[in-house]
Amino acid sequence: MEANFISNSTGTTFHVLSDNSTVSSLITTIDTNCSSSLSSSSSTTPQPFNATAPGVPQPEQAVQYFRSSSIVLTLDGYNNSATYNNDTNAPDSPLPSGIDMTLLDCLNQTISLAAPLINGASLPHPIIPSSAGFVGFVWLVWCLSSLV
């Protein structure tokens, strides 16, 4: 699914692509947080992603990935030549001039806070300290006390 967010000052168009519930939730949150920068032409509901439609967001237009790459923010007119470069040290292409940096910053911050990587670093079960050291210590004390 996708949603577009259009700047009310420069016409800069960003797209958010992800699953339906994520895009739906982000539309509401982005509208709340970034409304002062958004055009009324911005999405109000998620739209199906059609890979064959003209003007569809392309991988080289990605400006930011979120939540372990399950959400992507793209920018119309951006062409990051490093996307298809085999050199992993190749720097990203600079963003084009004249884009609405206020809206981009608002989108980045809003999506980052609204779509965290839940349980990303947690373990499947809590870590419980091993009691083997304590049991060994008790056994050692018991053995030594029987020698006295």
mmCIF file of N, CA and C in Angstrom:
data_model
loop_
_atom_site.group_PDB
_atom_site.id
_atom_site.type_symbol
_atom_site.label_atom_id
_atom_site.label_comp_id
_atom_site.label_asym_id
_atom_site.label_seq_id
_atom_site.Cartn_x
_atom_site.Cartn_y
_atom_site.Cartn_z
ATOM 1 N N MET A 1 0.850 -1.177 0.000
ATOM 2 C CA MET A 1 0.000 0.000 0.000
ATOM 3 C C MET A 1 0.894 1.238 0.000
ATOM 4 N N GLU A 2 0.329 2.320 -0.405
ATOM 5 C CA GLU A 2 1.090 3.566 -0.418
ATOM 6 C C GLU A 2 0.202 4.763 -0.110
ATOM 7 N N ALA A 3 0.872 5.837 0.261
ATOM 8 C CA ALA A 3 0.215 7.122 0.483
ATOM 9 C C ALA A 3 1.166 8.197 -0.011
ATOM 10 N N ASN A 4 0.613 9.278 -0.547
ATOM 11 C CA ASN A 4 1.477 10.378 -0.964
ATOM 12 C C ASN A 4 1.239 11.581 -0.070
ATOM 13 N N PHE A 5 2.312 12.316 0.128
ATOM 14 C CA PHE A 5 2.276 13.517 0.962
ATOM 15 C C PHE A 5 2.926 14.634 0.158
ATOM 16 N N ILE A 6 2.133 15.632 -0.157
ATOM 17 C CA ILE A 6 2.555 16.704 -1.052
ATOM 18 C C ILE A 6 2.711 17.995 -0.263
ATOM 19 N N SER A 7 3.834 18.667 -0.499
ATOM 20 C CA SER A 7 4.115 19.936 0.173
ATOM 21 C C SER A 7 3.157 21.013 -0.315
ATOM 22 N N ASN A 8 2.669 21.811 0.622
ATOM 23 C CA ASN A 8 1.787 22.922 0.242
ATOM 24 C C ASN A 8 2.577 24.152 -0.196
ATOM 25 N N SER A 9 3.918 24.096 -0.080
ATOM 26 C CA SER A 9 4.707 25.264 -0.475
ATOM 27 C C SER A 9 5.531 25.029 -1.742
ATOM 28 N N THR A 10 6.061 23.824 -1.928
ATOM 29 C CA THR A 10 6.933 23.585 -3.085
ATOM 30 C C THR A 10 6.385 22.547 -4.054
ATOM 31 N N GLY A 11 5.356 21.828 -3.660
ATOM 32 C CA GLY A 11 4.834 20.758 -4.507
ATOM 33 C C GLY A 11 5.639 19.474 -4.415
ATOM 34 N N THR A 12 6.653 19.461 -3.559
ATOM 35 C CA THR A 12 7.452 18.252 -3.353
ATOM 36 C C THR A 12 6.518 17.102 -2.985
ATOM 37 N N THR A 13 6.701 15.950 -3.641
ATOM 38 C CA THR A 13 5.841 14.798 -3.367
ATOM 39 C C THR A 13 6.647 13.651 -2.780
ATOM 40 N N PHE A 14 6.229 13.226 -1.610
ATOM 41 C CA PHE A 14 6.807 12.069 -0.931
ATOM 42 C C PHE A 14 5.780 10.942 -0.958
ATOM 43 N N HIS A 15 6.265 9.710 -0.925
ATOM 44 C CA HIS A 15 5.390 8.540 -0.845
ATOM 45 C C HIS A 15 5.842 7.683 0.326
ATOM 46 N N VAL A 16 4.891 7.107 1.036
ATOM 47 C CA VAL A 16 5.175 6.121 2.081
ATOM 48 C C VAL A 16 4.609 4.800 1.590
ATOM 49 N N LEU A 17 5.447 3.760 1.596
ATOM 50 C CA LEU A 17 5.018 2.433 1.174
ATOM 51 C C LEU A 17 5.214 1.452 2.317
ATOM 52 N N SER A 18 4.191 0.658 2.583
ATOM 53 C CA SER A 18 4.250 -0.363 3.631
ATOM 54 C C SER A 18 2.966 -1.193 3.547
ATOM 55 N N ASP A 19 2.686 -1.957 4.599
ATOM 56 C CA ASP A 19 1.448 -2.733 4.634
ATOM 57 C C ASP A 19 0.258 -1.805 4.913
ATOM 58 N N ASN A 20 -0.938 -2.310 4.683
ATOM 59 C CA ASN A 20 -2.156 -1.500 4.782
ATOM 60 C C ASN A 20 -2.348 -0.854 6.152
ATOM 61 N N SER A 21 -2.236 -1.629 7.224
ATOM 62 C CA SER A 21 -2.501 -1.054 8.552
ATOM 63 C C SER A 21 -1.451 -0.018 8.934
ATOM 64 N N THR A 22 -0.203 -0.247 8.535
ATOM 65 C CA THR A 22 0.853 0.725 8.841
ATOM 66 C C THR A 22 0.619 2.026 8.088
ATOM 67 N N VAL A 23 0.354 1.931 6.792
ATOM 68 C CA VAL A 23 0.120 3.145 5.993
ATOM 69 C C VAL A 23 -1.108 3.890 6.509
ATOM 70 N N SER A 24 -2.156 3.168 6.820
ATOM 71 C CA SER A 24 -3.373 3.799 7.338
ATOM 72 C C SER A 24 -3.096 4.560 8.629
ATOM 73 N N SER A 25 -2.381 3.936 9.532
ATOM 74 C CA SER A 25 -2.036 4.575 10.801
ATOM 75 C C SER A 25 -1.127 5.787 10.586
ATOM 76 N N LEU A 26 -0.156 5.643 9.685
ATOM 77 C CA LEU A 26 0.776 6.749 9.432
ATOM 78 C C LEU A 26 0.081 7.942 8.786
ATOM 79 N N ILE A 27 -0.893 7.706 7.933
ATOM 80 C CA ILE A 27 -1.625 8.822 7.314
ATOM 81 C C ILE A 27 -2.228 9.702 8.399
ATOM 82 N N THR A 28 -2.867 9.082 9.365
ATOM 83 C CA THR A 28 -3.494 9.831 10.457
ATOM 84 C C THR A 28 -2.460 10.592 11.274
ATOM 85 N N THR A 29 -1.376 9.913 11.632
ATOM 86 C CA THR A 29 -0.338 10.540 12.459
ATOM 87 C C THR A 29 0.373 11.659 11.710
ATOM 88 N N ILE A 30 0.696 11.410 10.448
ATOM 89 C CA ILE A 30 1.370 12.437 9.644
ATOM 90 C C ILE A 30 0.453 13.644 9.447
ATOM 91 N N ASP A 31 -0.819 13.410 9.200
ATOM 92 C CA ASP A 31 -1.760 14.522 9.045
ATOM 93 C C ASP A 31 -1.816 15.362 10.317
ATOM 94 N N THR A 32 -1.789 14.709 11.466
ATOM 95 C CA THR A 32 -1.817 15.426 12.746
ATOM 96 C C THR A 32 -0.546 16.236 12.958
ATOM 97 N N ASN A 33 0.610 15.614 12.708
ATOM 98 C CA ASN A 33 1.893 16.258 13.026
ATOM 99 C C ASN A 33 2.411 17.202 11.946
ATOM 100 N N CYS A 34 2.073 16.948 10.704
ATOM 101 C CA CYS A 34 2.673 17.709 9.602
ATOM 102 C C CYS A 34 1.653 18.521 8.799
ATOM 103 N N SER A 35 0.457 18.682 9.313
ATOM 104 C CA SER A 35 -0.623 19.322 8.549
ATOM 105 C C SER A 35 -0.269 20.720 8.049
ATOM 106 N N SER A 36 0.553 21.443 8.790
ATOM 107 C CA SER A 36 0.892 22.806 8.365
ATOM 108 C C SER A 36 1.740 22.821 7.095
ATOM 109 N N SER A 37 2.333 21.680 6.730
ATOM 110 C CA SER A 37 3.164 21.602 5.527
ATOM 111 C C SER A 37 2.515 20.818 4.397
ATOM 112 N N LEU A 38 1.346 20.210 4.654
ATOM 113 C CA LEU A 38 0.731 19.312 3.678
ATOM 114 C C LEU A 38 -0.302 19.995 2.794
ATOM 115 N N SER A 39 -0.280 19.626 1.532
ATOM 116 C CA SER A 39 -1.303 20.054 0.583
ATOM 117 C C SER A 39 -2.570 19.236 0.818
ATOM 118 N N SER A 40 -3.708 19.812 0.470
ATOM 119 C CA SER A 40 -4.975 19.085 0.610
ATOM 120 C C SER A 40 -5.056 17.912 -0.370
ATOM 121 N N SER A 41 -4.131 17.842 -1.323
ATOM 122 C CA SER A 41 -4.090 16.729 -2.282
ATOM 123 C C SER A 41 -3.392 15.497 -1.725
ATOM 124 N N SER A 42 -2.859 15.599 -0.511
ATOM 125 C CA SER A 42 -2.180 14.455 0.103
ATOM 126 C C SER A 42 -3.186 13.349 0.401
ATOM 127 N N SER A 43 -2.688 12.133 0.522
ATOM 128 C CA SER A 43 -3.547 10.964 0.753
ATOM 129 C C SER A 43 -4.306 11.057 2.068
ATOM 130 N N THR A 44 -5.534 10.581 2.024
ATOM 131 C CA THR A 44 -6.330 10.455 3.249
ATOM 132 C C THR A 44 -6.630 8.988 3.544
ATOM 133 N N THR A 45 -6.401 8.129 2.562
ATOM 134 C CA THR A 45 -6.552 6.681 2.737
ATOM 135 C C THR A 45 -5.428 5.985 1.969
ATOM 136 N N PRO A 46 -5.044 4.789 2.398
ATOM 137 C CA PRO A 46 -4.008 4.041 1.663
ATOM 138 C C PRO A 46 -4.509 3.653 0.268
ATOM 139 N N GLN A 47 -3.607 3.652 -0.679
ATOM 140 C CA GLN A 47 -3.928 3.234 -2.043
ATOM 141 C C GLN A 47 -3.102 1.990 -2.381
ATOM 142 N N PRO A 48 -3.656 1.076 -3.163
ATOM 143 C CA PRO A 48 -2.872 -0.104 -3.558
ATOM 144 C C PRO A 48 -1.641 0.318 -4.355
ATOM 145 N N PHE A 49 -0.546 -0.362 -4.124
ATOM 146 C CA PHE A 49 0.684 -0.097 -4.867
ATOM 147 C C PHE A 49 0.595 -0.829 -6.198
ATOM 148 N N ASN A 50 0.710 -0.094 -7.293
ATOM 149 C CA ASN A 50 0.644 -0.671 -8.632
ATOM 150 C C ASN A 50 2.000 -0.485 -9.290
ATOM 151 N N ALA A 51 2.787 -1.545 -9.330
ATOM 152 C CA ALA A 51 4.157 -1.468 -9.834
ATOM 153 C C ALA A 51 4.236 -1.092 -11.305
ATOM 154 N N THR A 52 3.149 -1.254 -12.053
ATOM 155 C CA THR A 52 3.182 -0.930 -13.479
ATOM 156 C C THR A 52 2.606 0.447 -13.800
ATOM 157 N N ALA A 53 2.107 1.140 -12.803
ATOM 158 C CA ALA A 53 1.527 2.471 -13.035
ATOM 159 C C ALA A 53 2.630 3.474 -13.370
ATOM 160 N N PRO A 54 2.332 4.431 -14.248
ATOM 161 C CA PRO A 54 3.332 5.463 -14.542
ATOM 162 C C PRO A 54 3.587 6.326 -13.307
ATOM 163 N N GLY A 55 4.850 6.667 -13.091
ATOM 164 C CA GLY A 55 5.208 7.529 -11.968
ATOM 165 C C GLY A 55 5.250 6.826 -10.626
ATOM 166 N N VAL A 56 5.178 5.497 -10.629
ATOM 167 C CA VAL A 56 5.217 4.745 -9.372
ATOM 168 C C VAL A 56 6.596 4.928 -8.717
ATOM 169 N N PRO A 57 6.656 5.026 -7.384
ATOM 170 C CA PRO A 57 7.957 5.167 -6.716
ATOM 171 C C PRO A 57 8.908 4.023 -7.077
ATOM 172 N N GLN A 58 10.161 4.375 -7.290
ATOM 173 C CA GLN A 58 11.200 3.417 -7.662
ATOM 174 C C GLN A 58 12.214 3.274 -6.525
ATOM 175 N N PRO A 59 12.958 2.165 -6.476
ATOM 176 C CA PRO A 59 13.938 1.961 -5.397
ATOM 177 C C PRO A 59 14.958 3.089 -5.279
ATOM 178 N N GLU A 60 15.377 3.652 -6.401
ATOM 179 C CA GLU A 60 16.383 4.721 -6.356
ATOM 180 C C GLU A 60 15.815 6.040 -5.833
ATOM 181 N N GLN A 61 14.507 6.109 -5.612
ATOM 182 C CA GLN A 61 13.878 7.310 -5.060
ATOM 183 C C GLN A 61 13.737 7.249 -3.539
ATOM 184 N N ALA A 62 14.175 6.152 -2.934
ATOM 185 C CA ALA A 62 14.063 6.004 -1.476
ATOM 186 C C ALA A 62 14.989 6.988 -0.773
ATOM 187 N N VAL A 63 14.440 7.726 0.175
ATOM 188 C CA VAL A 63 15.256 8.644 0.972
ATOM 189 C C VAL A 63 15.441 8.133 2.395
ATOM 190 N N GLN A 64 14.559 7.215 2.834
ATOM 191 C CA GLN A 64 14.685 6.685 4.198
ATOM 192 C C GLN A 64 13.906 5.377 4.307
ATOM 193 N N TYR A 65 14.508 4.434 5.025
ATOM 194 C CA TYR A 65 13.820 3.188 5.375
ATOM 195 C C TYR A 65 13.577 3.198 6.877
ATOM 196 N N PHE A 66 12.465 2.604 7.291
ATOM 197 C CA PHE A 66 12.102 2.552 8.705
ATOM 198 C C PHE A 66 11.719 1.126 9.074
ATOM 199 N N ARG A 67 11.736 0.859 10.362
ATOM 200 C CA ARG A 67 11.293 -0.401 10.932
ATOM 201 C C ARG A 67 11.822 -1.590 10.133
ATOM 202 N N SER A 68 13.140 -1.715 10.157
ATOM 203 C CA SER A 68 13.794 -2.852 9.509
ATOM 204 C C SER A 68 13.406 -2.958 8.029
ATOM 205 N N SER A 69 13.316 -1.828 7.381
ATOM 206 C CA SER A 69 13.002 -1.711 5.949
ATOM 207 C C SER A 69 11.594 -2.156 5.567
ATOM 208 N N SER A 70 10.673 -2.237 6.523
ATOM 209 C CA SER A 70 9.296 -2.590 6.177
ATOM 210 C C SER A 70 8.478 -1.356 5.798
ATOM 211 N N ILE A 71 9.067 -0.186 5.968
ATOM 212 C CA ILE A 71 8.443 1.078 5.559
ATOM 213 C C ILE A 71 9.498 1.853 4.773
ATOM 214 N N VAL A 72 9.095 2.435 3.658
ATOM 215 C CA VAL A 72 10.032 3.253 2.892
ATOM 216 C C VAL A 72 9.380 4.600 2.575
ATOM 217 N N LEU A 73 10.190 5.641 2.661
ATOM 218 C CA LEU A 73 9.790 6.996 2.286
ATOM 219 C C LEU A 73 10.534 7.332 1.001
ATOM 220 N N THR A 74 9.792 7.656 -0.056
ATOM 221 C CA THR A 74 10.424 8.004 -1.328
ATOM 222 C C THR A 74 10.114 9.454 -1.684
ATOM 223 N N LEU A 75 10.920 9.988 -2.585
ATOM 224 C CA LEU A 75 10.793 11.375 -3.029
ATOM 225 C C LEU A 75 10.752 11.406 -4.546
ATOM 226 N N ASP A 76 9.679 11.929 -5.108
ATOM 227 C CA ASP A 76 9.602 12.087 -6.563
ATOM 228 C C ASP A 76 10.746 12.975 -7.033
ATOM 229 N N GLY A 77 11.402 12.574 -8.116
ATOM 230 C CA GLY A 77 12.478 13.367 -8.688
ATOM 231 C C GLY A 77 13.848 13.065 -8.120
ATOM 232 N N TYR A 78 13.930 12.243 -7.089
ATOM 233 C CA TYR A 78 15.226 11.879 -6.499
ATOM 234 C C TYR A 78 15.752 10.648 -7.214
ATOM 235 N N ASN A 79 17.041 10.650 -7.519
ATOM 236 C CA ASN A 79 17.676 9.505 -8.158
ATOM 237 C C ASN A 79 18.978 9.216 -7.432
ATOM 238 N N ASN A 80 18.927 8.297 -6.498
ATOM 239 C CA ASN A 80 20.113 7.919 -5.736
ATOM 240 C C ASN A 80 20.891 6.879 -6.534
ATOM 241 N N SER A 81 21.914 7.337 -7.255
ATOM 242 C CA SER A 81 22.683 6.436 -8.114
ATOM 243 C C SER A 81 23.409 5.356 -7.316
ATOM 244 N N ALA A 82 23.593 5.544 -6.021
ATOM 245 C CA ALA A 82 24.258 4.537 -5.188
ATOM 246 C C ALA A 82 23.388 3.297 -4.989
ATOM 247 N N THR A 83 22.097 3.400 -5.280
ATOM 248 C CA THR A 83 21.179 2.271 -5.085
ATOM 249 C C THR A 83 21.624 1.046 -5.864
ATOM 250 N N TYR A 84 22.058 1.235 -7.089
ATOM 251 C CA TYR A 84 22.434 0.105 -7.945
ATOM 252 C C TYR A 84 23.943 -0.046 -8.092
ATOM 253 N N ASN A 85 24.701 0.649 -7.274
ATOM 254 C CA ASN A 85 26.157 0.578 -7.333
ATOM 255 C C ASN A 85 26.635 -0.612 -6.511
ATOM 256 N N ASN A 86 27.546 -1.398 -7.056
ATOM 257 C CA ASN A 86 28.085 -2.556 -6.333
ATOM 258 C C ASN A 86 29.047 -2.156 -5.231
ATOM 259 N N ASP A 87 29.508 -0.923 -5.247
ATOM 260 C CA ASP A 87 30.424 -0.426 -4.218
ATOM 261 C C ASP A 87 29.618 -0.040 -2.980
ATOM 262 N N THR A 88 29.741 -0.836 -1.919
ATOM 263 C CA THR A 88 28.973 -0.567 -0.696
ATOM 264 C C THR A 88 29.419 0.707 0.005
ATOM 265 N N ASN A 89 30.566 1.254 -0.392
ATOM 266 C CA ASN A 89 31.049 2.504 0.205
ATOM 267 C C ASN A 89 30.638 3.729 -0.610
ATOM 268 N N ALA A 90 29.919 3.517 -1.697
ATOM 269 C CA ALA A 90 29.493 4.646 -2.527
ATOM 270 C C ALA A 90 28.538 5.529 -1.728
ATOM 271 N N PRO A 91 28.774 6.832 -1.720
ATOM 272 C CA PRO A 91 27.880 7.726 -0.965
ATOM 273 C C PRO A 91 26.535 7.879 -1.668
ATOM 274 N N ASP A 92 25.503 8.152 -0.884
ATOM 275 C CA ASP A 92 24.190 8.436 -1.452
ATOM 276 C C ASP A 92 24.254 9.742 -2.233
ATOM 277 N N SER A 93 23.455 9.834 -3.267
ATOM 278 C CA SER A 93 23.360 11.077 -4.028
ATOM 279 C C SER A 93 22.698 12.134 -3.156
ATOM 280 N N PRO A 94 23.117 13.399 -3.297
ATOM 281 C CA PRO A 94 22.469 14.454 -2.500
ATOM 282 C C PRO A 94 21.014 14.629 -2.930
ATOM 283 N N LEU A 95 20.206 15.084 -1.998
ATOM 284 C CA LEU A 95 18.809 15.376 -2.312
ATOM 285 C C LEU A 95 18.749 16.565 -3.258
ATOM 286 N N PRO A 96 17.766 16.603 -4.140
ATOM 287 C CA PRO A 96 17.668 17.740 -5.056
ATOM 288 C C PRO A 96 17.386 19.039 -4.302
ATOM 289 N N SER A 97 17.817 20.141 -4.883
ATOM 290 C CA SER A 97 17.544 21.434 -4.251
ATOM 291 C C SER A 97 16.084 21.798 -4.479
ATOM 292 N N GLY A 98 15.580 22.651 -3.621
ATOM 293 C CA GLY A 98 14.220 23.147 -3.781
ATOM 294 C C GLY A 98 13.135 22.264 -3.199
ATOM 295 N N ILE A 99 13.528 21.184 -2.507
ATOM 296 C CA ILE A 99 12.485 20.351 -1.897
ATOM 297 C C ILE A 99 12.088 20.944 -0.546
ATOM 298 N N ASP A 100 10.947 20.562 -0.068
ATOM 299 C CA ASP A 100 10.443 21.064 1.216
ATOM 300 C C ASP A 100 11.116 20.285 2.350
ATOM 301 N N MET A 101 12.219 20.833 2.858
ATOM 302 C CA MET A 101 12.975 20.166 3.923
ATOM 303 C C MET A 101 12.196 20.146 5.236
ATOM 304 N N THR A 102 11.313 21.119 5.434
ATOM 305 C CA THR A 102 10.487 21.127 6.650
ATOM 306 C C THR A 102 9.558 19.919 6.655
ATOM 307 N N LEU A 103 8.928 19.654 5.519
ATOM 308 C CA LEU A 103 8.050 18.491 5.418
ATOM 309 C C LEU A 103 8.855 17.201 5.522
ATOM 310 N N LEU A 104 9.997 17.129 4.853
ATOM 311 C CA LEU A 104 10.838 15.927 4.938
ATOM 312 C C LEU A 104 11.228 15.641 6.379
ATOM 313 N N ASP A 105 11.648 16.666 7.102
ATOM 314 C CA ASP A 105 12.026 16.491 8.509
ATOM 315 C C ASP A 105 10.830 16.026 9.338
ATOM 316 N N CYS A 106 9.678 16.614 9.105
ATOM 317 C CA CYS A 106 8.467 16.221 9.837
ATOM 318 C C CYS A 106 8.105 14.768 9.531
ATOM 319 N N LEU A 107 8.167 14.375 8.264
ATOM 320 C CA LEU A 107 7.863 12.991 7.890
ATOM 321 C C LEU A 107 8.838 12.021 8.546
ATOM 322 N N ASN A 108 10.133 12.332 8.473
ATOM 323 C CA ASN A 108 11.150 11.463 9.087
ATOM 324 C C ASN A 108 10.912 11.288 10.578
ATOM 325 N N GLN A 109 10.718 12.386 11.274
ATOM 326 C CA GLN A 109 10.526 12.309 12.725
ATOM 327 C C GLN A 109 9.219 11.606 13.084
ATOM 328 N N THR A 110 8.163 11.923 12.380
ATOM 329 C CA THR A 110 6.859 11.331 12.685
ATOM 330 C C THR A 110 6.861 9.825 12.442
ATOM 331 N N ILE A 111 7.383 9.405 11.297
ATOM 332 C CA ILE A 111 7.411 7.972 10.992
ATOM 333 C C ILE A 111 8.322 7.236 11.969
ATOM 334 N N SER A 112 9.472 7.816 12.284
ATOM 335 C CA SER A 112 10.397 7.173 13.230
ATOM 336 C C SER A 112 9.743 6.931 14.580
ATOM 337 N N LEU A 113 8.983 7.907 15.055
ATOM 338 C CA LEU A 113 8.341 7.773 16.366
ATOM 339 C C LEU A 113 7.067 6.928 16.321
ATOM 340 N N ALA A 114 6.354 6.979 15.203
ATOM 341 C CA ALA A 114 5.073 6.273 15.116
ATOM 342 C C ALA A 114 5.217 4.803 14.734
ATOM 343 N N ALA A 115 6.355 4.433 14.185
ATOM 344 C CA ALA A 115 6.529 3.055 13.719
ATOM 345 C C ALA A 115 7.846 2.470 14.214
ATOM 346 N N PRO A 116 7.998 2.343 15.524
ATOM 347 C CA PRO A 116 9.253 1.791 16.041
ATOM 348 C C PRO A 116 9.368 0.302 15.731
ATOM 349 N N LEU A 117 10.586 -0.196 15.778
ATOM 350 C CA LEU A 117 10.823 -1.624 15.611
ATOM 351 C C LEU A 117 10.501 -2.282 16.941
ATOM 352 N N ILE A 118 9.296 -2.806 17.064
ATOM 353 C CA ILE A 118 8.823 -3.382 18.327
ATOM 354 C C ILE A 118 9.522 -4.702 18.578
ATOM 355 N N ASN A 119 10.027 -4.859 19.806
ATOM 356 C CA ASN A 119 10.736 -6.066 20.219
ATOM 357 C C ASN A 119 11.925 -6.366 19.321
ATOM 358 N N GLY A 120 12.480 -5.351 18.711
ATOM 359 C CA GLY A 120 13.582 -5.557 17.797
ATOM 360 C C GLY A 120 14.815 -6.139 18.432
ATOM 361 N N ALA A 121 15.087 -5.800 19.673
ATOM 362 C CA ALA A 121 16.299 -6.294 20.311
ATOM 363 C C ALA A 121 15.998 -7.197 21.496
ATOM 364 N N SER A 122 14.754 -7.531 21.688
ATOM 365 C CA SER A 122 14.429 -8.350 22.850
ATOM 366 C C SER A 122 14.636 -9.823 22.550
ATOM 367 N N LEU A 123 14.830 -10.581 23.588
ATOM 368 C CA LEU A 123 15.007 -12.018 23.463
ATOM 369 C C LEU A 123 13.661 -12.699 23.649
ATOM 370 N N PRO A 124 13.514 -13.929 23.158
ATOM 371 C CA PRO A 124 12.221 -14.587 23.268
ATOM 372 C C PRO A 124 11.820 -14.929 24.695
ATOM 373 N N HIS A 125 12.759 -14.949 25.607
ATOM 374 C CA HIS A 125 12.443 -15.222 27.009
ATOM 375 C C HIS A 125 13.374 -14.390 27.878
ATOM 376 N N PRO A 126 12.958 -14.067 29.080
ATOM 377 C CA PRO A 126 13.807 -13.242 29.933
ATOM 378 C C PRO A 126 15.068 -13.995 30.347
ATOM 379 N N ILE A 127 16.126 -13.238 30.520
ATOM 380 C CA ILE A 127 17.377 -13.842 30.968
ATOM 381 C C ILE A 127 17.327 -13.990 32.478
ATOM 382 N N ILE A 128 17.485 -15.208 32.946
ATOM 383 C CA ILE A 128 17.494 -15.482 34.376
ATOM 384 C C ILE A 128 18.910 -15.893 34.736
ATOM 385 N N PRO A 129 19.525 -15.219 35.686
ATOM 386 C CA PRO A 129 20.892 -15.566 36.028
ATOM 387 C C PRO A 129 20.982 -17.026 36.455
ATOM 388 N N SER A 130 22.042 -17.654 36.030
ATOM 389 C CA SER A 130 22.250 -19.054 36.377
ATOM 390 C C SER A 130 22.525 -19.190 37.868
ATOM 391 N N SER A 131 21.930 -20.210 38.458
ATOM 392 C CA SER A 131 22.168 -20.470 39.885
ATOM 393 C C SER A 131 23.247 -21.518 40.072
ATOM 394 N N ALA A 132 23.874 -21.980 38.988
ATOM 395 C CA ALA A 132 24.898 -23.021 39.088
ATOM 396 C C ALA A 132 26.073 -22.560 39.939
ATOM 397 N N GLY A 133 26.474 -21.316 39.823
ATOM 398 C CA GLY A 133 27.592 -20.812 40.629
ATOM 399 C C GLY A 133 27.270 -20.837 42.109
ATOM 400 N N PHE A 134 26.056 -20.451 42.456
ATOM 401 C CA PHE A 134 25.646 -20.455 43.857
ATOM 402 C C PHE A 134 25.572 -21.874 44.400
ATOM 403 N N VAL A 135 24.997 -22.788 43.625
ATOM 404 C CA VAL A 135 24.902 -24.193 44.049
ATOM 405 C C VAL A 135 26.298 -24.772 44.235
ATOM 406 N N GLY A 136 27.203 -24.463 43.319
ATOM 407 C CA GLY A 136 28.586 -24.934 43.445
ATOM 408 C C GLY A 136 29.255 -24.391 44.689
ATOM 409 N N PHE A 137 28.996 -23.117 44.993
ATOM 410 C CA PHE A 137 29.569 -22.513 46.192
ATOM 411 C C PHE A 137 29.053 -23.191 47.450
ATOM 412 N N VAL A 138 27.751 -23.458 47.515
ATOM 413 C CA VAL A 138 27.152 -24.140 48.670
ATOM 414 C C VAL A 138 27.750 -25.533 48.815
ATOM 415 N N TRP A 139 27.897 -26.248 47.709
ATOM 416 C CA TRP A 139 28.479 -27.589 47.749
ATOM 417 C C TRP A 139 29.910 -27.530 48.261
ATOM 418 N N LEU A 140 30.705 -26.541 47.785
ATOM 419 C CA LEU A 140 32.087 -26.391 48.231
ATOM 420 C C LEU A 140 32.144 -26.112 49.725
ATOM 421 N N VAL A 141 31.305 -25.226 50.229
ATOM 422 C CA VAL A 141 31.267 -24.915 51.664
ATOM 423 C C VAL A 141 30.882 -26.165 52.451
ATOM 424 N N TRP A 142 29.922 -26.928 51.977
ATOM 425 C CA TRP A 142 29.491 -28.148 52.660
ATOM 426 C C TRP A 142 30.632 -29.167 52.716
ATOM 427 N N CYS A 143 31.348 -29.320 51.584
ATOM 428 C CA CYS A 143 32.474 -30.262 51.558
ATOM 429 C C CYS A 143 33.572 -29.825 52.517
ATOM 430 N N LEU A 144 33.899 -28.541 52.512
ATOM 431 C CA LEU A 144 34.957 -28.039 53.394
ATOM 432 C C LEU A 144 34.543 -28.135 54.859
ATOM 433 N N SER A 145 33.274 -27.904 55.144
ATOM 434 C CA SER A 145 32.825 -27.974 56.539
ATOM 435 C C SER A 145 32.838 -29.415 57.049
ATOM 436 N N SER A 146 32.689 -30.388 56.174
ATOM 437 C CA SER A 146 32.724 -31.784 56.616
ATOM 438 C C SER A 146 34.148 -32.232 56.909
ATOM 439 N N LEU A 147 35.150 -31.515 56.415
ATOM 440 C CA LEU A 147 36.549 -31.838 56.693
ATOM 441 C C LEU A 147 36.985 -31.329 58.058
ATOM 442 N N VAL A 148 36.310 -30.385 58.581
ATOM 443 C CA VAL A 148 36.704 -29.783 59.851
ATOM 444 C C VAL A 148 36.178 -30.542 61.009
#
